Short mmCIF file of C-alpha atoms and ligand atoms in Angstrom, two decimals:
data_model
loop_
_atom_site.label_atom_id
_atom_site.label_comp_id
_atom_site.label_asym_id
_atom_site.label_seq_id
_atom_site.Cartn_x
_atom_site.Cartn_y
_atom_site.Cartn_z
CA MET Q 16 20.38 -161.34 8.75
CA TYR Q 17 21.52 -159.80 5.46
CA LYS Q 18 22.61 -156.25 6.13
CA LYS Q 19 25.18 -154.48 4.04
CA SER Q 20 25.65 -150.80 3.36
CA TYR Q 21 25.66 -149.43 -0.16
CA PRO Q 22 27.61 -146.59 -1.77
CA THR Q 23 25.85 -143.24 -1.93
CA ASN Q 24 28.30 -141.55 -4.25
CA PHE Q 25 30.95 -142.21 -6.87
CA PRO Q 26 34.01 -144.03 -5.54
CA GLU Q 27 37.23 -142.18 -4.74
CA GLY Q 28 39.46 -142.06 -7.81
CA PHE Q 29 36.48 -142.07 -10.17
CA LEU Q 30 37.80 -141.13 -13.61
CA TRP Q 31 36.07 -137.90 -14.66
CA GLY Q 32 36.89 -136.47 -18.03
CA GLY Q 33 35.94 -136.05 -21.66
CA ALA Q 34 36.31 -137.83 -24.99
CA THR Q 35 37.10 -136.94 -28.59
CA ALA Q 36 38.21 -138.72 -31.78
CA ALA Q 37 41.12 -137.81 -34.04
CA ASN Q 38 39.03 -137.46 -37.19
CA GLN Q 39 36.60 -135.06 -35.52
CA VAL Q 40 39.11 -132.75 -33.88
CA GLU Q 41 42.62 -132.99 -35.25
CA GLY Q 42 42.57 -131.52 -38.74
CA GLY Q 43 46.09 -131.61 -40.18
CA TRP Q 44 44.77 -134.36 -42.41
CA ASN Q 45 47.60 -134.24 -44.94
CA VAL Q 46 50.59 -133.00 -42.95
CA ASP Q 47 53.67 -134.71 -41.53
CA GLY Q 48 53.18 -137.82 -43.61
CA LYS Q 49 49.60 -138.62 -42.61
CA GLY Q 50 47.46 -140.70 -44.99
CA ILE Q 51 43.72 -140.23 -45.65
CA THR Q 52 41.21 -142.14 -43.53
CA THR Q 53 37.69 -143.37 -44.13
CA ALA Q 54 36.40 -140.31 -42.25
CA GLU Q 55 38.05 -137.88 -44.61
CA VAL Q 56 36.21 -139.00 -47.74
CA VAL Q 57 32.79 -138.32 -46.19
CA GLN Q 58 30.79 -135.23 -47.18
CA LYS Q 59 28.51 -133.18 -44.94
CA ALA Q 60 25.03 -134.72 -44.68
CA LYS Q 61 22.26 -133.15 -46.71
CA LYS Q 62 19.77 -133.62 -43.91
CA ARG Q 63 20.18 -133.46 -40.18
CA ILE Q 64 18.02 -136.48 -39.49
CA ASN Q 65 20.45 -138.86 -41.19
CA ILE Q 66 21.54 -141.45 -38.65
CA THR Q 67 24.82 -141.31 -40.48
CA SER Q 68 26.01 -139.85 -43.74
CA ALA Q 69 29.33 -141.47 -42.98
CA ASP Q 70 28.13 -144.52 -44.89
CA ASP Q 71 27.19 -142.68 -48.09
CA VAL Q 72 30.46 -143.62 -49.73
CA ASP Q 73 30.52 -145.69 -52.90
CA GLN Q 74 33.23 -146.36 -55.48
CA GLN Q 75 32.41 -143.22 -57.42
CA SER Q 76 32.28 -140.82 -54.47
CA LEU Q 77 35.48 -142.33 -53.12
CA LYS Q 78 37.24 -141.59 -56.40
CA THR Q 79 35.96 -138.02 -56.36
CA ALA Q 80 37.06 -137.57 -52.75
CA LEU Q 81 40.55 -138.86 -53.37
CA ALA Q 82 40.98 -136.60 -56.37
CA ASP Q 83 39.84 -133.58 -54.34
CA LYS Q 84 42.76 -132.29 -52.30
CA SER Q 85 40.80 -129.53 -50.57
CA GLU Q 86 39.06 -129.43 -47.20
CA GLU Q 87 36.01 -127.69 -48.54
CA HIS Q 88 33.61 -130.59 -48.94
CA TYR Q 89 35.11 -132.88 -46.31
CA PRO Q 90 34.80 -131.22 -42.88
CA LYS Q 91 36.62 -133.98 -41.00
CA ARG Q 92 39.76 -133.01 -42.88
CA ARG Q 93 39.83 -129.74 -40.96
CA GLY Q 94 38.35 -130.87 -37.61
CA VAL Q 95 38.90 -128.05 -35.12
CA ASP Q 96 42.66 -128.00 -35.58
CA PHE Q 97 43.47 -129.82 -32.35
CA TYR Q 98 46.66 -130.75 -34.20
CA HIS Q 99 47.94 -127.24 -33.60
CA HIS Q 100 45.87 -126.33 -30.52
CA TYR Q 101 46.33 -129.41 -28.33
CA LYS Q 102 48.39 -127.64 -25.69
CA GLU Q 103 45.75 -124.95 -25.25
CA ASP Q 104 42.94 -127.54 -25.24
CA ILE Q 105 44.59 -129.82 -22.72
CA ALA Q 106 45.29 -126.82 -20.46
CA LEU Q 107 41.55 -126.11 -20.51
CA PHE Q 108 40.76 -129.75 -19.66
CA ALA Q 109 43.18 -129.47 -16.76
CA GLU Q 110 41.45 -126.30 -15.60
CA MET Q 111 38.22 -128.30 -15.35
CA GLY Q 112 40.05 -130.85 -13.24
CA PHE Q 113 40.01 -133.72 -15.73
CA LYS Q 114 41.36 -136.98 -14.37
CA ILE Q 115 41.27 -138.66 -17.77
CA TYR Q 116 41.09 -137.69 -21.43
CA ARG Q 117 39.90 -140.16 -24.04
CA PHE Q 118 41.18 -139.60 -27.57
CA SER Q 119 41.98 -141.74 -30.57
CA ILE Q 120 45.17 -142.24 -32.49
CA ALA Q 121 44.66 -141.80 -36.21
CA TRP Q 122 45.96 -145.10 -37.56
CA SER Q 123 46.88 -143.37 -40.84
CA ARG Q 124 49.20 -140.93 -39.05
CA ILE Q 125 51.25 -143.95 -38.06
CA PHE Q 126 50.77 -146.15 -41.14
CA PRO Q 127 49.64 -143.72 -43.87
CA ASN Q 128 48.55 -146.40 -46.28
CA GLY Q 129 47.90 -149.07 -43.67
CA ASP Q 130 50.27 -151.66 -45.09
CA GLU Q 131 53.75 -150.15 -44.66
CA THR Q 132 56.29 -152.15 -42.71
CA GLU Q 133 57.72 -149.16 -40.84
CA PRO Q 134 55.73 -146.53 -38.93
CA ASN Q 135 55.75 -142.81 -39.68
CA GLU Q 136 57.91 -141.28 -36.95
CA ASN Q 137 56.32 -137.84 -37.36
CA GLY Q 138 52.92 -139.29 -36.54
CA LEU Q 139 54.24 -140.94 -33.40
CA LYS Q 140 55.91 -137.69 -32.38
CA PHE Q 141 52.60 -135.88 -32.44
CA TYR Q 142 51.09 -138.31 -29.93
CA ASP Q 143 54.30 -138.16 -27.84
CA GLY Q 144 53.52 -134.47 -27.52
CA VAL Q 145 49.91 -135.06 -26.53
CA LEU Q 146 50.96 -137.59 -23.88
CA ASP Q 147 53.65 -135.24 -22.52
CA GLU Q 148 51.07 -132.53 -22.17
CA LEU Q 149 48.61 -134.81 -20.36
CA ALA Q 150 51.35 -136.03 -18.02
CA LYS Q 151 52.16 -132.42 -17.15
CA TYR Q 152 48.66 -132.09 -15.63
CA ASP Q 153 48.39 -135.61 -14.26
CA ILE Q 154 45.61 -136.49 -16.68
CA GLU Q 155 45.38 -140.21 -17.54
CA PRO Q 156 45.13 -140.95 -21.25
CA LEU Q 157 42.48 -143.38 -22.46
CA ILE Q 158 43.35 -144.23 -26.04
CA THR Q 159 41.00 -145.57 -28.70
CA LEU Q 160 43.04 -147.44 -31.27
CA SER Q 161 40.43 -147.20 -34.00
CA HIS Q 162 37.68 -144.61 -34.08
CA TYR Q 163 36.34 -144.77 -37.66
CA GLU Q 164 39.81 -144.00 -38.97
CA MET Q 165 40.96 -146.79 -41.24
CA PRO Q 166 43.67 -145.78 -43.73
CA ILE Q 167 41.81 -145.49 -47.02
CA GLY Q 168 44.58 -147.47 -48.71
CA LEU Q 169 43.21 -150.58 -47.03
CA THR Q 170 39.75 -149.90 -48.43
CA GLU Q 171 41.16 -149.58 -51.91
CA LYS Q 172 43.43 -152.59 -51.61
CA GLN Q 173 41.33 -155.14 -49.74
CA ASN Q 174 37.92 -153.63 -48.92
CA GLY Q 175 38.83 -152.85 -45.33
CA TRP Q 176 37.68 -155.20 -42.59
CA ALA Q 177 36.00 -157.46 -45.11
CA SER Q 178 39.47 -158.93 -45.55
CA ARG Q 179 41.36 -160.97 -42.99
CA ASP Q 180 44.57 -159.26 -44.17
CA THR Q 181 43.40 -156.19 -42.30
CA ILE Q 182 43.84 -158.11 -39.03
CA THR Q 183 47.59 -158.35 -39.72
CA ASP Q 184 47.79 -154.70 -40.75
CA PHE Q 185 45.92 -153.57 -37.64
CA ASN Q 186 47.99 -155.63 -35.25
CA ARG Q 187 51.22 -154.39 -36.78
CA TYR Q 188 49.99 -150.89 -35.93
CA THR Q 189 48.84 -151.83 -32.40
CA LYS Q 190 52.16 -153.48 -31.61
CA VAL Q 191 54.04 -150.33 -32.57
CA ILE Q 192 51.72 -148.23 -30.43
CA PHE Q 193 51.88 -150.49 -27.35
CA ASN Q 194 55.67 -150.63 -27.50
CA ARG Q 195 56.02 -146.89 -27.96
CA TYR Q 196 53.64 -145.94 -25.13
CA LYS Q 197 54.10 -148.73 -22.60
CA GLY Q 198 54.24 -147.40 -19.06
CA ARG Q 199 52.64 -144.14 -20.18
CA VAL Q 200 49.13 -145.32 -21.00
CA LYS Q 201 47.13 -147.48 -18.66
CA TYR Q 202 43.75 -147.58 -20.41
CA TRP Q 203 43.10 -148.65 -23.98
CA LEU Q 204 40.08 -149.32 -26.20
CA THR Q 205 40.26 -151.28 -29.43
CA PHE Q 206 37.29 -150.40 -31.69
CA ASN Q 207 34.97 -147.49 -31.10
CA GLU Q 208 31.32 -148.59 -31.20
CA ILE Q 209 32.21 -151.91 -32.79
CA ASN Q 210 28.52 -152.73 -33.28
CA THR Q 211 28.14 -149.91 -35.79
CA SER Q 212 30.08 -152.16 -38.16
CA THR Q 213 26.68 -153.53 -39.09
CA TRP Q 214 25.79 -150.03 -40.37
CA GLY Q 215 28.53 -149.95 -42.99
CA PHE Q 216 31.49 -148.10 -44.38
CA HIS Q 217 32.54 -145.83 -41.53
CA GLU Q 218 33.48 -148.79 -39.33
CA THR Q 219 34.12 -151.61 -41.80
CA GLY Q 220 36.00 -149.54 -44.36
CA ALA Q 221 34.29 -151.83 -46.87
CA ILE Q 222 32.31 -150.48 -49.79
CA ASP Q 223 29.25 -152.63 -50.33
CA HIS Q 224 26.68 -150.26 -51.85
CA ASP Q 225 26.01 -152.27 -54.97
CA LEU Q 226 25.32 -155.52 -53.09
CA SER Q 227 21.98 -156.95 -51.97
CA GLN Q 228 20.97 -156.34 -48.36
CA ASN Q 229 21.79 -159.90 -47.49
CA GLU Q 230 25.23 -159.72 -49.09
CA GLN Q 231 25.87 -156.49 -47.21
CA LEU Q 232 24.92 -158.10 -43.92
CA LYS Q 233 27.32 -160.97 -44.60
CA ILE Q 234 30.21 -158.60 -45.31
CA ARG Q 235 29.42 -156.55 -42.25
CA TYR Q 236 29.28 -159.48 -39.83
CA GLN Q 237 32.47 -160.88 -41.36
CA SER Q 238 34.08 -157.48 -40.77
CA VAL Q 239 32.87 -157.63 -37.19
CA HIS Q 240 34.39 -161.07 -36.78
CA ASN Q 241 37.73 -159.90 -38.18
CA GLN Q 242 37.68 -157.03 -35.69
CA PHE Q 243 36.93 -159.46 -32.84
CA VAL Q 244 40.05 -161.40 -33.76
CA ALA Q 245 42.16 -158.25 -34.17
CA SER Q 246 40.89 -156.96 -30.83
CA ALA Q 247 41.75 -160.23 -29.06
CA ILE Q 248 45.25 -160.18 -30.60
CA ALA Q 249 45.69 -156.57 -29.46
CA THR Q 250 44.59 -157.62 -25.97
CA LYS Q 251 47.18 -160.38 -25.97
CA GLN Q 252 49.84 -157.96 -27.21
CA VAL Q 253 49.21 -155.25 -24.65
CA HIS Q 254 49.07 -157.67 -21.72
CA LYS Q 255 52.46 -159.01 -22.76
CA ILE Q 256 54.08 -155.65 -23.55
CA ASP Q 257 52.68 -153.79 -20.54
CA PRO Q 258 51.21 -156.00 -17.80
CA ASN Q 259 49.81 -152.96 -15.97
CA ALA Q 260 47.69 -151.86 -18.91
CA GLN Q 261 43.96 -152.54 -19.14
CA ILE Q 262 42.06 -152.82 -22.36
CA GLY Q 263 38.34 -152.55 -23.03
CA CYS Q 264 35.78 -153.06 -25.76
CA MET Q 265 33.45 -150.24 -26.78
CA LEU Q 266 29.78 -150.50 -27.70
CA ALA Q 267 27.19 -147.99 -28.89
CA ARG Q 268 24.65 -149.00 -26.27
CA MET Q 269 21.08 -148.68 -27.35
CA GLN Q 270 18.69 -150.19 -24.87
CA THR Q 271 15.49 -151.32 -26.58
CA TYR Q 272 12.14 -151.04 -24.83
CA PRO Q 273 9.06 -153.01 -25.93
CA LYS Q 274 6.34 -150.81 -27.39
CA THR Q 275 3.67 -152.54 -25.30
CA SER Q 276 3.53 -155.27 -22.68
CA LYS Q 277 2.29 -157.72 -25.33
CA PRO Q 278 4.63 -160.72 -25.00
CA GLU Q 279 5.44 -160.60 -28.72
CA ASP Q 280 6.67 -157.02 -28.32
CA VAL Q 281 8.66 -157.86 -25.21
CA LEU Q 282 10.31 -160.72 -27.08
CA ALA Q 283 11.11 -158.47 -30.06
CA ALA Q 284 12.72 -155.93 -27.74
CA GLU Q 285 14.75 -158.63 -25.99
CA GLN Q 286 15.98 -159.99 -29.30
CA SER Q 287 16.90 -156.54 -30.47
CA ASP Q 288 18.75 -155.95 -27.22
CA ASP Q 289 20.65 -159.21 -27.63
CA LEU Q 290 21.76 -158.11 -31.08
CA ASN Q 291 23.12 -154.97 -29.46
CA LEU Q 292 24.88 -156.83 -26.63
CA PHE Q 293 26.18 -159.61 -28.89
CA PHE Q 294 29.40 -157.65 -29.41
CA VAL Q 295 30.11 -157.45 -25.70
CA ASP Q 296 29.08 -161.07 -25.24
CA VAL Q 297 31.92 -162.08 -27.56
CA GLN Q 298 34.54 -159.62 -26.36
CA ALA Q 299 33.89 -159.97 -22.63
CA ARG Q 300 32.96 -163.65 -22.39
CA GLY Q 301 35.22 -164.86 -25.16
CA GLU Q 302 32.73 -166.75 -27.30
CA TYR Q 303 29.86 -166.34 -29.71
CA PRO Q 304 26.52 -166.65 -27.89
CA GLU Q 305 24.13 -169.42 -28.99
CA TYR Q 306 21.34 -167.05 -30.04
CA MET Q 307 23.52 -165.83 -32.90
CA ASN Q 308 23.61 -169.32 -34.45
CA ARG Q 309 19.93 -169.02 -35.14
CA TYR Q 310 20.21 -165.41 -36.30
CA PHE Q 311 23.01 -166.26 -38.72
CA ALA Q 312 21.18 -169.32 -40.05
CA GLU Q 313 17.97 -167.36 -40.59
CA HIS Q 314 19.87 -164.61 -42.40
CA ASN Q 315 21.96 -166.98 -44.45
CA ILE Q 316 25.21 -165.73 -42.94
CA LYS Q 317 28.24 -167.95 -42.60
CA ILE Q 318 31.20 -166.48 -40.77
CA ASP Q 319 34.61 -167.44 -42.08
CA PHE Q 320 36.47 -168.52 -38.93
CA GLY Q 321 40.25 -168.94 -39.15
CA THR Q 322 41.67 -172.07 -37.46
CA ASP Q 323 42.75 -170.26 -34.29
CA ASP Q 324 40.07 -167.58 -34.10
CA ALA Q 325 37.85 -169.23 -31.49
CA ASP Q 326 40.86 -169.96 -29.32
CA ILE Q 327 42.26 -166.42 -29.53
CA ILE Q 328 38.88 -164.87 -28.78
CA LYS Q 329 38.40 -167.23 -25.82
CA LYS Q 330 41.83 -166.68 -24.31
CA HIS Q 331 41.91 -162.90 -24.57
CA PRO Q 332 38.69 -161.27 -23.40
CA VAL Q 333 38.74 -157.59 -22.47
CA ASP Q 334 39.47 -156.29 -18.97
CA PHE Q 335 36.62 -153.82 -18.86
CA ILE Q 336 33.57 -152.82 -20.87
CA SER Q 337 33.03 -149.33 -22.17
CA PHE Q 338 30.15 -147.85 -24.05
CA SER Q 339 28.63 -144.71 -25.46
CA TYR Q 340 25.17 -143.76 -24.33
CA TYR Q 341 23.00 -141.19 -26.06
CA MET Q 342 19.50 -142.63 -26.41
CA THR Q 343 17.17 -145.58 -26.12
CA THR Q 344 14.85 -147.02 -28.73
CA VAL Q 345 11.47 -148.71 -28.87
CA THR Q 346 10.41 -151.70 -30.88
CA ALA Q 347 7.39 -153.91 -31.48
CA ALA Q 348 6.99 -157.31 -33.11
CA ASP Q 349 5.40 -155.71 -36.16
CA SER Q 350 7.78 -152.76 -36.33
CA SER Q 351 10.23 -152.34 -39.18
CA ASN Q 352 12.77 -151.83 -36.40
CA ALA Q 353 12.15 -155.26 -34.85
CA ASN Q 354 15.13 -157.56 -34.85
CA THR Q 355 17.47 -155.09 -36.49
CA GLY Q 356 19.84 -154.67 -33.59
CA ASN Q 357 18.89 -151.00 -33.54
CA MET Q 358 20.37 -150.06 -36.82
CA ALA Q 359 17.96 -147.13 -36.91
CA LEU Q 360 16.58 -144.63 -34.47
CA GLY Q 361 13.61 -146.92 -33.86
CA ASP Q 362 10.00 -146.14 -32.98
CA LYS Q 363 9.28 -143.07 -30.89
CA ASN Q 364 8.90 -143.32 -27.16
CA PRO Q 365 6.03 -140.99 -26.15
CA TYR Q 366 7.46 -140.54 -22.65
CA LEU Q 367 10.73 -139.02 -23.81
CA LYS Q 368 11.84 -135.72 -25.25
CA GLU Q 369 14.29 -135.65 -28.11
CA SER Q 370 17.22 -133.53 -29.22
CA ASP Q 371 17.03 -131.36 -32.34
CA TRP Q 372 18.44 -134.33 -34.21
CA GLY Q 373 15.68 -136.70 -33.01
CA TRP Q 374 17.81 -138.55 -30.46
CA GLN Q 375 15.54 -139.49 -27.56
CA ILE Q 376 16.87 -138.33 -24.22
CA ASP Q 377 16.61 -140.94 -21.48
CA PRO Q 378 18.79 -140.68 -18.35
CA ILE Q 379 16.92 -143.48 -16.57
CA GLY Q 380 17.77 -145.73 -19.50
CA LEU Q 381 21.42 -145.23 -18.59
CA ARG Q 382 20.78 -146.56 -15.10
CA ILE Q 383 18.90 -149.52 -16.58
CA SER Q 384 21.72 -150.26 -19.03
CA LEU Q 385 24.41 -150.01 -16.38
CA ASN Q 386 22.58 -152.44 -14.13
CA GLU Q 387 21.81 -154.84 -16.94
CA MET Q 388 25.38 -154.88 -18.22
CA TRP Q 389 26.93 -155.20 -14.79
CA ASN Q 390 24.67 -158.12 -13.96
CA ARG Q 391 25.30 -159.78 -17.32
CA TYR Q 392 29.10 -159.43 -17.38
CA ARG Q 393 30.41 -158.67 -13.87
CA LYS Q 394 33.27 -156.70 -15.41
CA PRO Q 395 34.01 -153.03 -14.63
CA LEU Q 396 32.03 -150.61 -16.79
CA PHE Q 397 33.10 -147.26 -18.20
CA VAL Q 398 30.77 -144.69 -19.79
CA VAL Q 399 33.14 -143.27 -22.39
CA GLU Q 400 30.66 -141.11 -24.30
CA ASN Q 401 27.50 -139.23 -23.38
CA GLY Q 402 26.45 -135.73 -24.26
CA LEU Q 403 24.05 -133.43 -26.05
CA GLY Q 404 24.46 -132.19 -29.61
CA ALA Q 405 22.75 -128.79 -29.82
CA VAL Q 406 22.83 -125.47 -31.62
CA ASP Q 407 24.65 -123.04 -29.31
CA LYS Q 408 24.58 -119.27 -29.49
CA LEU Q 409 27.66 -117.19 -28.86
CA GLU Q 410 26.38 -113.97 -27.23
CA ASN Q 411 27.83 -110.55 -27.96
CA ASN Q 412 29.46 -110.55 -24.55
CA GLY Q 413 31.37 -113.73 -25.44
CA LYS Q 414 29.23 -116.06 -23.29
CA VAL Q 415 27.48 -119.26 -24.26
CA HIS Q 416 24.52 -120.06 -22.01
CA ASP Q 417 24.03 -123.78 -22.51
CA GLY Q 418 21.72 -124.60 -19.61
CA TYR Q 419 20.12 -127.36 -21.73
CA ARG Q 420 23.48 -129.17 -21.84
CA ILE Q 421 23.97 -128.81 -18.09
CA ASP Q 422 20.49 -130.22 -17.60
CA TYR Q 423 21.23 -133.17 -19.89
CA LEU Q 424 24.59 -133.99 -18.34
CA SER Q 425 23.46 -133.58 -14.74
CA LYS Q 426 20.53 -135.96 -15.22
CA HIS Q 427 22.80 -138.59 -16.74
CA ILE Q 428 25.37 -138.18 -13.97
CA GLU Q 429 22.58 -138.51 -11.43
CA ALA Q 430 21.50 -141.75 -13.16
CA MET Q 431 25.07 -143.07 -12.98
CA ARG Q 432 25.22 -142.25 -9.29
CA GLU Q 433 22.00 -144.21 -8.76
CA ALA Q 434 23.52 -147.13 -10.63
CA VAL Q 435 26.61 -146.98 -8.43
CA SER Q 436 24.28 -147.07 -5.42
CA ASP Q 437 22.58 -150.09 -7.00
CA GLY Q 438 25.97 -151.80 -6.85
CA VAL Q 439 27.36 -151.26 -10.35
CA ASN Q 440 31.14 -151.18 -10.64
CA LEU Q 441 31.71 -148.03 -12.68
CA MET Q 442 35.25 -146.86 -13.44
CA GLY Q 443 34.62 -143.46 -14.91
CA TYR Q 444 32.82 -141.07 -17.20
CA THR Q 445 34.25 -139.29 -20.22
CA MET Q 446 31.53 -137.03 -21.55
CA TRP Q 447 31.30 -136.26 -25.26
CA ALA Q 448 32.88 -133.87 -25.85
CA PRO Q 449 34.94 -131.31 -23.97
CA ILE Q 450 35.39 -129.22 -27.14
CA ASP Q 451 33.05 -128.59 -30.05
CA LEU Q 452 33.97 -130.82 -32.95
CA ILE Q 453 32.78 -132.11 -36.31
CA SER Q 454 29.74 -134.36 -35.89
CA PHE Q 455 30.37 -137.98 -36.74
CA SER Q 456 27.00 -138.70 -38.32
CA THR Q 457 26.34 -135.48 -40.24
CA SER Q 458 29.78 -133.83 -40.38
CA GLU Q 459 28.27 -130.56 -39.17
CA MET Q 460 30.11 -128.11 -36.96
CA SER Q 461 26.84 -126.64 -35.80
CA LYS Q 462 25.88 -129.83 -33.93
CA ARG Q 463 27.84 -128.81 -30.88
CA TYR Q 464 28.64 -131.02 -27.88
CA GLY Q 465 31.37 -129.01 -26.21
CA LEU Q 466 31.91 -127.47 -22.82
CA ILE Q 467 34.25 -125.24 -24.80
CA TYR Q 468 32.90 -123.39 -27.82
CA ILE Q 469 35.06 -123.27 -30.92
CA ASP Q 470 34.60 -120.37 -33.27
CA GLN Q 471 34.15 -122.15 -36.57
CA ASN Q 472 31.04 -122.53 -38.72
CA ASP Q 473 29.85 -125.30 -41.00
CA ALA Q 474 31.75 -123.82 -43.92
CA GLY Q 475 34.97 -123.92 -41.93
CA ASN Q 476 35.18 -120.16 -41.34
CA GLY Q 477 36.05 -118.66 -37.97
CA SER Q 478 38.93 -117.73 -35.68
CA LEU Q 479 39.12 -121.16 -34.02
CA ASN Q 480 39.16 -119.32 -30.70
CA ARG Q 481 38.28 -121.44 -27.68
CA ILE Q 482 35.53 -119.97 -25.46
CA LYS Q 483 34.32 -121.42 -22.15
CA LYS Q 484 30.59 -122.13 -22.08
CA ASP Q 485 28.50 -122.07 -18.88
CA SER Q 486 28.80 -125.86 -18.82
CA PHE Q 487 32.59 -125.54 -18.54
CA PHE Q 488 32.32 -123.94 -15.09
CA TRP Q 489 29.56 -126.32 -14.06
CA TYR Q 490 31.54 -129.47 -14.98
CA LYS Q 491 34.53 -128.13 -13.07
CA GLN Q 492 32.38 -128.00 -9.96
CA VAL Q 493 31.01 -131.49 -10.62
CA ILE Q 494 34.50 -132.94 -10.81
CA ALA Q 495 35.74 -131.00 -7.77
CA SER Q 496 32.88 -132.46 -5.73
CA ASN Q 497 33.36 -135.98 -7.19
CA GLY Q 498 29.90 -135.74 -8.66
CA ARG Q 499 28.06 -134.67 -5.50
CA ASN Q 500 27.37 -131.14 -6.55
CA LEU Q 501 25.27 -131.05 -9.72
CA GLU Q 502 23.66 -127.70 -8.93
CA THR Q 503 23.45 -125.17 -11.73
CA LEU Q 504 25.72 -122.18 -11.16
CA ASN Q 505 24.24 -118.68 -11.20
C1 LIG J 3 29.30 -141.70 -31.24
C2 LIG J 3 30.66 -141.62 -31.86
O1 LIG J 3 28.51 -142.42 -32.11
O2 LIG J 3 28.54 -140.55 -31.09
C3 LIG J 3 31.23 -140.22 -31.94
O3 LIG J 3 31.56 -142.48 -31.24
C4 LIG J 3 30.13 -139.24 -32.26
O4 LIG J 3 32.26 -140.25 -32.86
C5 LIG J 3 29.09 -139.26 -31.16
O5 LIG J 3 30.56 -137.95 -32.49
C6 LIG J 3 27.95 -138.29 -31.38
O6 LIG J 3 27.43 -138.49 -32.65
P1 LIG J 3 27.25 -137.30 -33.68
O7 LIG J 3 26.85 -137.94 -34.93
O8 LIG J 3 26.20 -136.44 -33.11
O9 LIG J 3 28.55 -136.62 -33.78
#
């Protein structure tokens, strides 16, 4: 008789925490030898519904941005000044009981132009300080090596990831980082949301505005391939330099549902889902899946494979799979969203509510995704981003009542617990984001995700004071109970 018990809660040692990215929090964009990144030439979006304004960069706007030495039009240059507040911020994370903190290293702090032979010691020193501070509170670091932060010099010189030379530049940087931090960092991620490379500039660092759609797609998939190779080389490096370290890939997971039960719609949704999971297929299984042969042929895409690429990708798959989860999408065979790999928000799902930015909220979709990915890959999973961007109000008494965020987070945590009970191997959860920060897609400050409010407005004015929201106290209780107690506090 088959009779086995199943877990009813998160495992002991579950890694609770939060996640940020250098370009959205640090500021200090031009100090201590740092170079400019792709994120710092992006202006604030004109409309909130933009899926991302971070791709609205062409040759002309790049020139203008590089000539402009102010922070005024480029909010990611100022972030929320984590560069000077990190001790205070990490102390607050510790107060919530964080076990892990995910952050990125700004590549251009270490190699300002991207192609230097020697690293910038001042940049390394800053991250030494961050790691010291985390160690003080026993918080594990989880480091993203590239979170939309390519040194702009590489865009100017070789059109970013469109060039294979960027592989060498990236792996020179990763080698420096692994050697510097070996023994101090156990968990690493290579590329944040690698699949968004098919969206454009923010991830590829390649400017392709004046090209046809098909030419753009070619450049973008070539950039993806070059990142696959760079990621596999980084995996090889870190395993050699620090055998105790684990390294993961990172996907923007967007589960696609069929609009109806019509087989054509179901097929369209499956194909769209494959295009989303393709990135993990390569990085976790070590080879390109067959379905992409047909996709590439039908889209007239030919990937330039170096002689050893297939071998490197095969020999160095990731140790674990991480992903961000914010929403699900819907598609139909006759939808403009069909077969796009979810490059847009997709058709509306009438059963779901959406955030003020039109992102459809779907906790059950997280359980579905976790199960699907666990069954497909059988590698440990890590939810490294999930959260609600909302307009928060700072009351006169200094409180921020963000019950809507607590509701959002608790439903997603509940869904993760269900998935764990289903048998999914889940390592941890780093919600996005412990502190308010500059939005990736629209560069707004007023799209707030934090458990901690930061007094700064869209124009960059404010005291930068850190203020605990209701969700701060709630998350503290969640962590203390290892996710059992999701009750709202009174
Ligand atoms: C993910 C990114 O896409 O979503 C983060 O990895 C980003 O950088 C987060 O901030 C939320 O998106 P946004 O556009 O609301 O900031």
